[in-house]
Coordinates of C-alpha atoms and ligand atoms in Angstrom, one line a residue:
M340 CA 2.3 89.8 47.0
S341 CA -0.4 87.8 48.8
P342 CA -1.3 84.4 47.2
C343 CA -4.4 84.5 45.0
T344 CA -7.6 82.7 46.0
L345 CA -9.6 81.0 43.3
I346 CA -13.4 81.3 43.8
V347 CA -15.5 78.9 41.8
G348 CA -18.9 80.4 41.3
A349 CA -20.1 84.0 41.2
G350 CA -23.3 83.3 43.1
L351 CA -24.0 85.0 46.4
Y352 CA -21.6 82.9 48.5
G353 CA -18.7 83.2 46.0
A354 CA -19.4 86.9 45.4
A355 CA -19.6 87.7 49.1
C356 CA -16.3 85.9 49.8
A357 CA -14.7 87.6 46.9
R358 CA -15.8 91.1 48.1
E359 CA -14.6 90.5 51.7
L360 CA -11.3 89.0 50.7
H361 CA -10.7 91.7 48.1
D362 CA -11.5 94.5 50.6
A363 CA -9.1 92.9 53.1
G364 CA -6.3 93.2 50.6
H365 CA -6.3 89.6 49.3
R366 CA -6.1 88.8 45.6
V367 CA -9.1 86.8 44.2
H368 CA -10.0 85.3 40.9
V369 CA -13.6 84.3 40.3
I370 CA -14.6 81.9 37.6
E371 CA -18.2 81.3 36.7
Q372 CA -19.8 78.8 34.4
R373 CA -22.8 80.9 33.5
P374 CA -22.6 84.0 31.3
Q375 CA -23.6 86.3 34.2
P376 CA -23.0 86.5 38.0
G377 CA -25.7 86.1 40.6
G378 CA -26.2 82.3 40.7
N379 CA -29.9 81.6 41.1
C380 CA -30.6 85.2 42.2
A381 CA -29.8 86.5 38.7
T382 CA -32.1 88.9 37.0
R383 CA -32.2 90.7 33.7
Y384 CA -34.2 93.6 32.5
V385 CA -36.9 92.8 29.9
A386 CA -37.8 96.0 28.0
E387 CA -41.0 94.6 26.5
A388 CA -42.6 94.1 29.9
D389 CA -40.6 96.9 31.7
C390 CA -39.5 94.6 34.5
H391 CA -36.6 92.7 36.0
E392 CA -37.0 89.0 35.3
H393 CA -36.0 86.6 38.1
L394 CA -34.3 84.1 35.8
H395 CA -34.2 81.2 38.3
G396 CA -37.3 81.7 40.4
A397 CA -38.4 84.5 42.6
H398 CA -35.8 85.8 45.0
I399 CA -37.0 88.1 47.8
F400 CA -34.3 89.2 50.1
H401 CA -35.2 89.2 53.8
T402 CA -33.2 89.1 57.1
D403 CA -33.6 89.8 60.7
S404 CA -29.9 90.6 61.1
D405 CA -28.9 94.3 61.3
R406 CA -25.4 93.2 60.4
I407 CA -26.4 91.4 57.2
W408 CA -28.9 94.1 56.2
T409 CA -26.2 96.8 56.6
W410 CA -23.7 94.7 54.7
V411 CA -26.0 94.0 51.7
N412 CA -27.2 97.7 51.5
R413 CA -23.6 98.6 50.6
F414 CA -24.3 97.0 47.2
A415 CA -28.0 97.8 46.5
R416 CA -30.9 100.1 47.4
F417 CA -33.8 97.9 48.4
N418 CA -37.3 98.8 47.2
G419 CA -39.3 97.9 50.3
Y420 CA -41.2 95.0 48.5
V421 CA -43.0 92.8 51.0
N422 CA -44.0 89.3 49.9
R423 CA -47.7 88.8 50.2
V424 CA -48.5 85.6 48.5
K425 CA -52.0 84.6 47.3
V426 CA -53.1 81.0 46.9
R427 CA -55.3 79.6 44.2
H428 CA -56.9 76.3 45.0
G429 CA -59.5 75.1 42.4
D430 CA -61.6 78.2 41.7
A431 CA -61.0 79.9 45.0
L432 CA -58.4 82.5 46.0
Y433 CA -57.0 82.7 49.6
S434 CA -54.7 84.9 51.6
F435 CA -51.4 83.3 52.5
P436 CA -49.4 82.4 54.6
I437 CA -52.2 81.3 56.9
N438 CA -53.4 84.4 58.8
L439 CA -56.7 85.7 60.2
F440 CA -58.0 86.6 56.8
T441 CA -57.3 83.0 55.6
L442 CA -59.0 81.6 58.7
Y443 CA -62.0 83.9 57.9
Q444 CA -62.1 82.6 54.3
V445 CA -61.9 79.0 55.4
F446 CA -63.7 78.9 58.8
G447 CA -65.5 82.3 59.0
A448 CA -63.4 83.3 62.0
K449 CA -63.5 87.1 62.4
T450 CA -61.3 87.7 65.5
P451 CA -58.1 86.1 66.8
D452 CA -60.2 84.3 69.5
E453 CA -62.5 82.8 66.9
A454 CA -59.5 81.8 64.8
R455 CA -57.8 80.2 67.9
A456 CA -61.0 78.3 68.6
A457 CA -61.3 77.1 65.0
L458 CA -57.7 75.9 65.0
A459 CA -58.3 74.1 68.3
R460 CA -61.2 72.2 66.8
E461 CA -59.1 71.3 63.8
R462 CA -55.9 70.2 65.4
Q463 CA -55.2 66.5 65.8
P464 CA -53.6 65.3 69.0
I465 CA -50.2 64.1 67.7
A466 CA -47.8 64.3 70.6
E467 CA -44.6 64.0 68.7
P468 CA -45.1 64.7 65.0
A469 CA -42.6 62.6 63.0
N470 CA -42.9 64.2 59.6
L471 CA -44.2 67.2 57.6
E472 CA -47.8 65.8 57.4
E473 CA -48.1 65.0 61.1
H474 CA -46.6 68.4 62.0
C475 CA -49.3 70.1 59.9
L476 CA -52.1 68.0 61.2
A477 CA -51.0 68.7 64.8
T478 CA -50.6 72.5 64.2
V479 CA -53.3 73.5 61.7
G480 CA -55.4 70.3 61.2
P481 CA -56.6 68.5 58.1
T482 CA -58.7 71.2 56.3
L483 CA -55.8 73.7 56.0
Y484 CA -53.3 71.0 55.4
R485 CA -55.3 69.7 52.4
L486 CA -56.0 73.1 51.0
F487 CA -52.6 74.6 51.2
I488 CA -49.9 72.1 52.0
E489 CA -50.5 68.5 50.8
G490 CA -50.8 69.1 47.0
Y491 CA -48.2 71.8 46.8
T492 CA -45.6 69.9 48.9
R493 CA -46.1 66.7 46.9
K494 CA -45.6 68.6 43.6
Q495 CA -42.6 70.5 45.0
W496 CA -40.7 67.6 46.5
G497 CA -42.0 64.7 44.4
R498 CA -42.8 62.8 47.6
H499 CA -45.7 62.6 50.0
P500 CA -45.4 65.0 53.0
S501 CA -45.5 61.9 55.3
E502 CA -42.0 61.1 53.8
L503 CA -40.6 64.6 54.4
P504 CA -39.1 66.3 57.5
A505 CA -41.3 69.0 59.2
E506 CA -38.4 71.5 59.0
I507 CA -39.3 72.3 55.4
I508 CA -42.6 73.8 56.4
K509 CA -41.6 75.5 59.7
R510 CA -40.2 78.5 57.8
I511 CA -43.8 79.5 56.9
P512 CA -45.7 81.3 59.7
V513 CA -49.2 80.7 60.9
R514 CA -50.7 83.9 62.3
L515 CA -53.8 84.8 64.2
D516 CA -53.8 88.5 63.0
F517 CA -54.2 90.0 59.6
N518 CA -50.4 90.1 58.9
D519 CA -50.0 88.4 55.5
N520 CA -46.2 89.1 55.2
Y521 CA -44.6 85.8 54.0
F522 CA -41.6 86.5 56.3
N523 CA -41.2 87.3 59.9
D524 CA -37.9 89.2 59.4
R525 CA -37.6 92.9 60.0
W526 CA -35.8 93.7 56.7
Q527 CA -37.1 92.8 53.3
G528 CA -37.0 93.9 49.7
I529 CA -35.7 93.6 46.2
P530 CA -32.7 95.5 44.9
I531 CA -33.7 98.5 42.8
G532 CA -32.3 97.7 39.3
G533 CA -32.6 94.0 40.1
Y534 CA -29.9 91.6 41.4
A535 CA -27.9 92.2 38.3
A536 CA -27.2 95.7 39.5
M537 CA -26.3 94.4 43.0
F538 CA -23.8 91.9 41.7
D539 CA -22.2 94.5 39.5
R540 CA -21.4 96.4 42.7
L541 CA -20.5 93.3 44.7
L542 CA -17.9 92.3 42.1
A543 CA -16.6 95.7 41.1
G544 CA -12.9 95.7 40.7
I545 CA -12.6 91.9 41.0
R546 CA -11.5 89.6 38.2
V547 CA -14.4 87.5 37.1
D548 CA -14.2 85.1 34.1
F549 CA -17.5 83.9 32.7
G550 CA -18.3 80.7 30.8
V551 CA -15.5 78.8 32.6
D552 CA -16.3 75.2 33.6
F553 CA -14.1 74.5 36.6
L554 CA -14.9 70.7 36.7
R555 CA -13.8 70.2 33.2
D556 CA -10.3 71.3 34.1
R557 CA -10.4 70.7 37.9
D558 CA -6.9 69.3 38.2
H559 CA -5.4 72.2 36.3
W560 CA -7.1 74.8 38.6
L561 CA -6.2 72.9 41.7
A562 CA -2.6 72.8 40.7
R563 CA -2.5 76.6 40.0
Y564 CA -4.1 77.8 43.2
D565 CA -3.2 76.9 46.8
R566 CA -6.5 78.2 48.1
V567 CA -9.9 77.5 46.5
I568 CA -13.4 78.4 47.5
Y569 CA -15.7 76.0 45.7
T570 CA -19.5 76.8 45.6
G571 CA -20.7 74.1 43.1
P572 CA -22.3 70.8 44.0
I573 CA -19.9 68.8 46.3
D574 CA -20.8 65.5 44.8
A575 CA -19.9 66.7 41.3
F576 CA -16.5 67.9 42.6
F577 CA -15.7 64.2 43.5
D578 CA -17.2 62.8 40.3
H579 CA -20.2 61.4 42.2
V580 CA -18.0 58.6 43.6
H581 CA -20.5 58.0 46.5
G582 CA -23.5 58.4 44.2
R583 CA -25.5 61.5 43.4
L584 CA -26.9 63.8 46.1
E585 CA -30.6 64.2 45.5
Y586 CA -32.0 67.5 44.3
R587 CA -35.3 68.8 43.2
S588 CA -35.1 70.8 40.0
L589 CA -37.4 73.3 38.4
R590 CA -38.6 74.0 34.9
F591 CA -39.6 77.6 34.1
E592 CA -42.2 78.4 31.5
R593 CA -42.1 82.1 30.7
E594 CA -44.8 83.9 28.8
L595 CA -44.9 87.5 27.6
L596 CA -48.6 88.4 27.5
P597 CA -50.0 91.4 25.6
I598 CA -51.9 92.7 28.7
A599 CA -50.9 95.1 31.5
D600 CA -51.5 92.9 34.5
F601 CA -52.1 89.2 34.6
Q602 CA -52.7 88.4 38.3
G603 CA -52.4 91.6 40.3
N604 CA -49.6 90.2 42.5
A605 CA -46.0 89.0 42.2
V606 CA -46.6 85.5 43.5
V607 CA -49.7 83.2 43.3
N608 CA -49.2 79.7 44.6
Y609 CA -51.3 76.9 43.0
T610 CA -51.7 74.4 45.9
D611 CA -54.1 72.1 44.0
A612 CA -52.5 68.8 43.1
A613 CA -54.3 68.8 39.8
V614 CA -52.4 71.8 38.5
P615 CA -48.9 70.8 37.5
Y616 CA -47.1 74.0 38.4
T617 CA -46.6 75.3 42.0
R618 CA -46.7 79.0 41.3
I619 CA -47.0 81.8 38.8
V620 CA -44.7 84.7 39.2
E621 CA -45.5 88.1 37.6
H622 CA -42.2 89.9 37.5
R623 CA -43.2 93.5 37.3
H624 CA -44.9 93.4 40.7
F625 CA -41.5 92.7 42.3
D626 CA -40.4 96.2 41.1
L627 CA -43.3 97.9 42.9
P628 CA -44.5 99.8 39.8
S629 CA -46.7 102.9 40.4
P630 CA -50.3 102.2 39.4
A631 CA -49.9 104.4 36.4
R632 CA -46.8 102.6 35.2
N633 CA -48.5 99.3 35.7
E634 CA -51.7 100.2 33.9
R635 CA -50.0 101.7 30.9
A636 CA -47.7 98.7 30.3
S637 CA -48.3 97.0 27.0
H638 CA -47.0 93.6 28.1
T639 CA -46.5 91.6 31.2
L640 CA -44.1 88.8 31.8
I641 CA -45.1 85.7 33.8
T642 CA -43.3 82.5 34.7
R643 CA -44.9 79.2 35.6
E644 CA -42.8 77.1 38.0
Y645 CA -42.9 73.4 37.4
P646 CA -41.1 71.2 39.9
A647 CA -39.0 68.5 38.3
A648 CA -36.7 65.6 39.2
G649 CA -33.1 66.4 39.7
G650 CA -30.2 64.3 38.5
A651 CA -27.8 64.3 35.5
G652 CA -28.5 67.3 33.2
A653 CA -31.0 69.0 35.5
E654 CA -30.2 72.2 37.4
P655 CA -29.9 71.4 41.1
Y656 CA -32.2 73.7 43.0
Y657 CA -33.4 72.2 46.3
P658 CA -31.4 69.7 48.4
V659 CA -33.8 66.9 49.5
A660 CA -33.3 66.7 53.3
T661 CA -33.8 63.0 54.0
A662 CA -31.6 61.0 56.4
A663 CA -30.2 59.0 53.5
N664 CA -29.2 62.1 51.6
Q665 CA -27.7 63.7 54.7
A666 CA -25.6 60.5 55.3
R667 CA -24.4 60.6 51.7
F668 CA -23.4 64.2 52.1
E669 CA -21.4 63.4 55.3
R670 CA -19.4 60.9 53.2
Y671 CA -18.6 63.7 50.7
R672 CA -17.7 66.0 53.5
A673 CA -15.2 63.4 54.9
L674 CA -13.8 63.1 51.4
A675 CA -13.3 66.8 51.2
D676 CA -11.4 66.9 54.5
E677 CA -9.2 64.0 53.4
L678 CA -8.5 64.8 49.7
A679 CA -9.0 68.5 49.3
P680 CA -7.8 70.4 52.4
Q681 CA -7.0 73.5 50.3
V682 CA -10.6 73.8 49.2
H683 CA -13.3 75.4 51.2
F684 CA -16.8 74.1 50.2
G685 CA -19.4 76.8 50.8
G686 CA -22.9 77.8 49.8
R687 CA -26.2 75.9 49.1
L688 CA -24.7 73.4 46.7
A689 CA -21.4 72.7 48.4
E690 CA -22.9 72.4 51.8
Y691 CA -26.1 70.7 50.6
R692 CA -28.3 73.0 52.6
Y693 CA -31.6 74.7 51.9
Y694 CA -30.1 78.2 52.6
D695 CA -31.9 81.5 52.1
M696 CA -29.9 84.4 50.7
H697 CA -29.3 86.1 54.1
Q698 CA -28.1 82.7 55.5
V699 CA -25.7 82.4 52.5
I700 CA -24.3 85.8 53.3
G701 CA -24.0 85.0 57.0
A702 CA -22.1 81.8 56.2
A703 CA -19.8 83.6 53.7
L704 CA -19.0 86.4 56.1
A705 CA -18.3 83.9 58.9
H706 CA -16.0 81.9 56.7
V707 CA -13.9 84.9 55.6
Q708 CA -13.7 86.2 59.2
R709 CA -12.4 82.8 60.3
R710 CA -9.9 82.8 57.5
L711 CA -8.7 86.3 58.0
H712 CA -8.2 85.6 61.7
G713 CA -6.3 82.4 61.2
G714 CA -9.1 79.8 61.2
C715 CA -9.0 76.8 58.9
H716 CA -10.5 77.0 55.4
R717 CA -11.8 73.5 55.2
I718 CA -15.4 72.5 54.9
D719 CA -17.3 73.6 58.0
A720 CA -20.8 72.8 59.3
L721 CA -21.5 76.5 59.4
T722 CA -24.3 77.7 61.5
P723 CA -25.1 81.0 59.8
S724 CA -25.2 83.8 62.3
A725 CA -28.6 85.4 62.1
Ligands
UDP860 N1 -45.5 75.1 51.0 C1 -46.8 74.6 50.8 N2 -47.7 75.5 50.2 C2 -47.5 76.7 49.8 C3 -46.2 77.2 50.0 C4 -45.2 76.4 50.5 O1 -47.1 73.5 51.2 O2 -48.4 77.4 49.3 C5 -44.5 74.2 51.6 C6 -43.7 73.4 50.5 O3 -43.4 72.2 51.1 C7 -42.5 74.3 50.3 C8 -42.2 74.8 51.7 O4 -43.5 75.0 52.3 O5 -41.4 73.5 49.8 C9 -41.4 76.0 51.8 O6 -42.0 77.0 51.0 P1 -41.2 78.3 50.5 O7 -42.2 79.2 49.8 O8 -40.4 78.9 51.6 O9 -40.2 77.7 49.4 P2 -39.2 78.3 48.4 O10 -39.6 79.7 48.1 O11 -37.8 78.2 48.9 O12 -39.4 77.4 47.2

């Protein structure tokens, strides 16, 4: 019988590895600290509001890769939801990400040429932008930067944009047409039945034990299994011997309101520094309800998202990509190679990377491919295949 692999964490990375290894005839045992699978993608159905609640923040699946889209469609039917965010700043509402309609709202531009001219007037001549603020000033100029980026980013990351790398913002497009899709990828949607249904299929036939804290009995588990895939925070695995890796956390304030529709959209960003939360999510809109279903609902569920400091006791959500944090992570990676060669460290927390879901899947599939074809199973600086 093949040796059994222990997989620590039933989030997307752990579940994808479990599925692939299981389907290749390997035995796997998944342990998960939380009471349900799905990691931060987890959803649950809320009958009062007739919607799937995204328990740890909105998760919209998107990818440009046919391979990853085909793979994930084995476990879910996607509903065709397209993320079209609105921004609230003060009393005003804007289309977002920045597109021709936004440029009309802010500068009165009515055509791509007028929009291009408006941006050319706004842009500041910064030859080599050194941080997020300079990148924005050089690409969209101060008016749009102050309206949409500065306040939100400061709240989200707890630092001024001049102290953050530009990479954080480069994922958001700026367009000169009316396309207000938040993502550029060809494929996008939310699983019908929520991520809970998708993870049920992903983990079908696989042994998963919930409510198990690996780190509390780490040595016991490492002694029992020759091969381990660990998807938790890498610094916690090593008892923070090199200090804590910095994360931003989130606090969610949910409210069940006795009305049918609160904001008419799934996501409204609050970019104003004076408002303490960054966005309000209204969950039913992710399910693409028919107008009739939406109007006859007796309640709607909303969640306000408050950024919070990470650290002991706080859920780690976003790795903070500063040079100091990256250097600390490299020290943990060296420790992993030296002390835990039987453990593969993968996923957002173990690789300390701001992964999207499709990138997590790409990295997990790449890992299993390497392992099945004789590659090593140590920590790898994976470049997720798109
Ligand atoms: N951002 C911003 N204003 C917005 C939305 C995003 O300044 O209205 C910046 C902010 O720094 C954020 C980054 O863009 O951290 C990436 O945003 P995204 O929506 O992709 O973040 P996520 O959904 O992963 O929290």
